[in-house]
Amino acid sequence: MDEIILETHKLRKEFGGLVAVNDVDLRVKRGSLHSIIGPNGAGKTTLFNLIGGNLKPTSGIIRLRGEDITDVPLHRRAHLGIGRSFQITNIFPNLTVLENVRLAAQAMGSDTFNLWTHYRRFRQYEEKAMAALEEVGLSGKEQFPANMLPHGDKRKLELAILLATDPEILLLDEPSAGMASEQVPELMDVIMRIHRDGGKTILLVEHNMNVVMNISEWITVMHQGAILAEGTPQEIAANETVQQAYLGELYKL
Ligand SMILES: Nc1ncnc2c1ncn2[C@@H]1O[C@H](COP(=O)(O)OP(=O)(O)O)[C@@H](O)[C@H]1O
Ligand SMILES: [Mg+2]
């Protein structure tokens, strides 16, 4: 049986009178590429904020590898292996590409620095950063100031920053947002490579339905805060309710 790495039970988030996430039971298999789709305002980002620890749920439970992590604070969740993608605004614009990724690796290292360990550790973080940059296809651009990167490369840099923190699960919220459509396939190749070669579990929110249908192993459809349907891409594309509530003209089988 496939192992469930992440699970929510009746997870709920209310903002005043608005129920943004409505008693969601989500089950994510270890090593899967699992997409969450749904119209704007469906609660996808709020769900990620709950899982990542950016928001506290109104009620419900989050379990990671069977352990209740509902009350574990944000920074500890990163150490447990949940990686939430950083926004472009979290990139230090005046540092180089490599420095940005090395800092992320360093921030995860729990050791206290002293003169003896400093140099060796520094090298380790730098190697980890180089590996992450290679994985996303930014090798050769290590010394560029981050703000000189074109938009598509900035999204790759965000992924490298995330990878440098060694997450087991990556929460990617619309990683292709703002990218020119011809650049999207390349980013998706990177995401698939991270998934396949890196053995990572990926939870993906993505609005490009062709991409979602192509790369997902499992899809959860959210609508008005609740799960409307779940299944393989084929099952979701053929689901009448999903077609009516969301896919409509976006995607036809
Ligand atoms: N911090 C917040 N305060 C109040 N309402 C919020 C907040 N964040 C999200 N919402 C509301 O919760 C609902 C779900 O939003 P969101 O999770 O961003 O949806 P999605 O990512 O699927 O587009 C929306 O109605 C949104 O306006
Ligand atoms: Mg969103």
PDB file of C-alpha atoms in Angstrom, residues 137-241:
ATOM      1  CA  GLY A 137      19.079  24.408 -14.837  1.00  0.00           C
ATOM      2  CA  LEU A 138      20.776  27.581 -13.589  1.00  0.00           C
ATOM      3  CA  SER A 139      24.348  26.294 -13.759  1.00  0.00           C
ATOM      4  CA  GLY A 140      26.592  28.924 -15.278  1.00  0.00           C
ATOM      5  CA  LYS A 141      24.543  31.779 -13.822  1.00  0.00           C
ATOM      6  CA  GLU A 142      25.849  31.451 -10.247  1.00  0.00           C
ATOM      7  CA  GLN A 143      27.557  34.826 -10.234  1.00  0.00           C
ATOM      8  CA  PHE A 144      24.725  36.833 -11.795  1.00  0.00           C
ATOM      9  CA  PRO A 145      23.125  39.360  -9.462  1.00  0.00           C
ATOM     10  CA  ALA A 146      19.678  37.873  -8.783  1.00  0.00           C
ATOM     11  CA  ASN A 147      17.890  40.954 -10.044  1.00  0.00           C
ATOM     12  CA  MET A 148      19.530  40.563 -13.461  1.00  0.00           C
ATOM     13  CA  LEU A 149      17.786  37.263 -14.100  1.00  0.00           C
ATOM     14  CA  PRO A 150      14.876  37.202 -16.521  1.00  0.00           C
ATOM     15  CA  HIS A 151      11.532  36.361 -14.915  1.00  0.00           C
ATOM     16  CA  GLY A 152      11.591  32.693 -15.926  1.00  0.00           C
ATOM     17  CA  ASP A 153      14.997  32.216 -14.329  1.00  0.00           C
ATOM     18  CA  LYS A 154      13.792  33.930 -11.144  1.00  0.00           C
ATOM     19  CA  ARG A 155      11.123  31.275 -10.813  1.00  0.00           C
ATOM     20  CA  LYS A 156      13.835  28.644 -11.199  1.00  0.00           C
ATOM     21  CA  LEU A 157      15.895  30.447  -8.568  1.00  0.00           C
ATOM     22  CA  GLU A 158      12.951  30.220  -6.174  1.00  0.00           C
ATOM     23  CA  LEU A 159      12.872  26.480  -6.765  1.00  0.00           C
ATOM     24  CA  ALA A 160      16.623  26.220  -6.148  1.00  0.00           C
ATOM     25  CA  ILE A 161      16.251  28.191  -2.897  1.00  0.00           C
ATOM     26  CA  LEU A 162      13.566  25.756  -1.861  1.00  0.00           C
ATOM     27  CA  LEU A 163      15.612  22.688  -2.838  1.00  0.00           C
ATOM     28  CA  ALA A 164      18.594  23.937  -0.858  1.00  0.00           C
ATOM     29  CA  THR A 165      16.519  23.564   2.301  1.00  0.00           C
ATOM     30  CA  ASP A 166      16.176  19.809   1.590  1.00  0.00           C
ATOM     31  CA  PRO A 167      12.401  19.496   1.709  1.00  0.00           C
ATOM     32  CA  GLU A 168      10.745  16.122   1.316  1.00  0.00           C
ATOM     33  CA  ILE A 169       7.468  17.759   0.260  1.00  0.00           C
ATOM     34  CA  LEU A 170       7.392  20.831  -1.957  1.00  0.00           C
ATOM     35  CA  LEU A 171       4.329  23.077  -1.919  1.00  0.00           C
ATOM     36  CA  LEU A 172       4.368  24.964  -5.203  1.00  0.00           C
ATOM     37  CA  ASP A 173       1.692  27.631  -5.548  1.00  0.00           C
ATOM     38  CA  GLU A 174       1.340  28.665  -9.197  1.00  0.00           C
ATOM     39  CA  PRO A 175       5.060  28.426  -9.989  1.00  0.00           C
ATOM     40  CA  SER A 176       4.435  29.506 -13.581  1.00  0.00           C
ATOM     41  CA  ALA A 177       2.526  32.663 -12.626  1.00  0.00           C
ATOM     42  CA  GLY A 178       3.631  35.635 -14.681  1.00  0.00           C
ATOM     43  CA  MET A 179       5.742  33.542 -17.032  1.00  0.00           C
ATOM     44  CA  ALA A 180       5.486  33.757 -20.795  1.00  0.00           C
ATOM     45  CA  SER A 181       3.613  30.666 -21.948  1.00  0.00           C
ATOM     46  CA  GLU A 182       6.522  29.436 -24.066  1.00  0.00           C
ATOM     47  CA  GLN A 183       8.691  29.257 -20.918  1.00  0.00           C
ATOM     48  CA  VAL A 184       6.205  27.162 -18.958  1.00  0.00           C
ATOM     49  CA  PRO A 185       7.123  23.736 -20.426  1.00  0.00           C
ATOM     50  CA  GLU A 186      10.746  24.212 -19.368  1.00  0.00           C
ATOM     51  CA  LEU A 187       9.756  25.019 -15.789  1.00  0.00           C
ATOM     52  CA  MET A 188       7.445  22.020 -15.725  1.00  0.00           C
ATOM     53  CA  ASP A 189      10.307  19.825 -16.959  1.00  0.00           C
ATOM     54  CA  VAL A 190      12.328  21.068 -13.998  1.00  0.00           C
ATOM     55  CA  ILE A 191       9.472  20.271 -11.625  1.00  0.00           C
ATOM     56  CA  MET A 192       9.059  16.791 -13.095  1.00  0.00           C
ATOM     57  CA  ARG A 193      12.797  16.181 -12.812  1.00  0.00           C
ATOM     58  CA  ILE A 194      12.783  17.228  -9.142  1.00  0.00           C
ATOM     59  CA  HIS A 195       9.887  14.857  -8.605  1.00  0.00           C
ATOM     60  CA  ARG A 196      11.299  11.919 -10.532  1.00  0.00           C
ATOM     61  CA  ASP A 197      15.051  12.098  -9.901  1.00  0.00           C
ATOM     62  CA  GLY A 198      14.906  13.742  -6.504  1.00  0.00           C
ATOM     63  CA  GLY A 199      12.149  11.450  -5.225  1.00  0.00           C
ATOM     64  CA  LYS A 200      10.267  14.456  -3.845  1.00  0.00           C
ATOM     65  CA  THR A 201       6.590  14.651  -3.084  1.00  0.00           C
ATOM     66  CA  ILE A 202       5.146  17.636  -4.909  1.00  0.00           C
ATOM     67  CA  LEU A 203       1.895  19.413  -4.144  1.00  0.00           C
ATOM     68  CA  LEU A 204       1.209  21.753  -7.024  1.00  0.00           C
ATOM     69  CA  VAL A 205      -1.315  24.504  -7.587  1.00  0.00           C
ATOM     70  CA  GLU A 206      -1.296  25.419 -11.248  1.00  0.00           C
ATOM     71  CA  HIS A 207      -3.864  27.109 -13.435  1.00  0.00           C
ATOM     72  CA  ASN A 208      -2.547  25.884 -16.796  1.00  0.00           C
ATOM     73  CA  MET A 209      -4.802  22.871 -17.313  1.00  0.00           C
ATOM     74  CA  ASN A 210      -2.752  21.347 -20.115  1.00  0.00           C
ATOM     75  CA  VAL A 211       0.225  21.306 -17.763  1.00  0.00           C
ATOM     76  CA  VAL A 212      -1.796  19.914 -14.868  1.00  0.00           C
ATOM     77  CA  MET A 213      -3.344  17.148 -16.954  1.00  0.00           C
ATOM     78  CA  ASN A 214       0.063  16.223 -18.341  1.00  0.00           C
ATOM     79  CA  ILE A 215       2.222  16.074 -15.256  1.00  0.00           C
ATOM     80  CA  SER A 216      -0.098  15.174 -12.357  1.00  0.00           C
ATOM     81  CA  GLU A 217      -0.472  11.676 -10.991  1.00  0.00           C
ATOM     82  CA  TRP A 218      -3.410  12.691  -8.847  1.00  0.00           C
ATOM     83  CA  ILE A 219      -5.675  15.748  -8.826  1.00  0.00           C
ATOM     84  CA  THR A 220      -7.798  17.226  -6.071  1.00  0.00           C
ATOM     85  CA  VAL A 221     -10.418  19.725  -7.223  1.00  0.00           C
ATOM     86  CA  MET A 222     -11.422  22.410  -4.731  1.00  0.00           C
ATOM     87  CA  HIS A 223     -14.522  24.538  -4.971  1.00  0.00           C
ATOM     88  CA  GLN A 224     -15.662  27.090  -2.405  1.00  0.00           C
ATOM     89  CA  GLY A 225     -13.240  25.774   0.189  1.00  0.00           C
ATOM     90  CA  ALA A 226     -14.223  22.119  -0.096  1.00  0.00           C
ATOM     91  CA  ILE A 227     -13.009  19.129  -2.078  1.00  0.00           C
ATOM     92  CA  LEU A 228     -15.291  18.697  -5.071  1.00  0.00           C
ATOM     93  CA  ALA A 229     -13.612  15.699  -6.667  1.00  0.00           C
ATOM     94  CA  GLU A 230     -10.392  13.678  -6.698  1.00  0.00           C
ATOM     95  CA  GLY A 231      -8.871  11.326  -9.194  1.00  0.00           C
ATOM     96  CA  THR A 232      -6.410  10.723 -11.970  1.00  0.00           C
ATOM     97  CA  PRO A 233      -6.162  13.393 -14.676  1.00  0.00           C
ATOM     98  CA  GLN A 234      -8.331  11.208 -16.926  1.00  0.00           C
ATOM     99  CA  GLU A 235     -10.985  10.831 -14.253  1.00  0.00           C
ATOM    100  CA  ILE A 236     -11.017  14.542 -13.465  1.00  0.00           C
ATOM    101  CA  ALA A 237     -11.186  15.604 -17.104  1.00  0.00           C
ATOM    102  CA  ALA A 238     -14.136  13.273 -17.635  1.00  0.00           C
ATOM    103  CA  ASN A 239     -15.953  14.303 -14.437  1.00  0.00           C
ATOM    104  CA  GLU A 240     -19.245  16.076 -15.257  1.00  0.00           C
ATOM    105  CA  THR A 241     -19.422  17.989 -11.975  1.00  0.00           C
TER     106      THR A 241
END
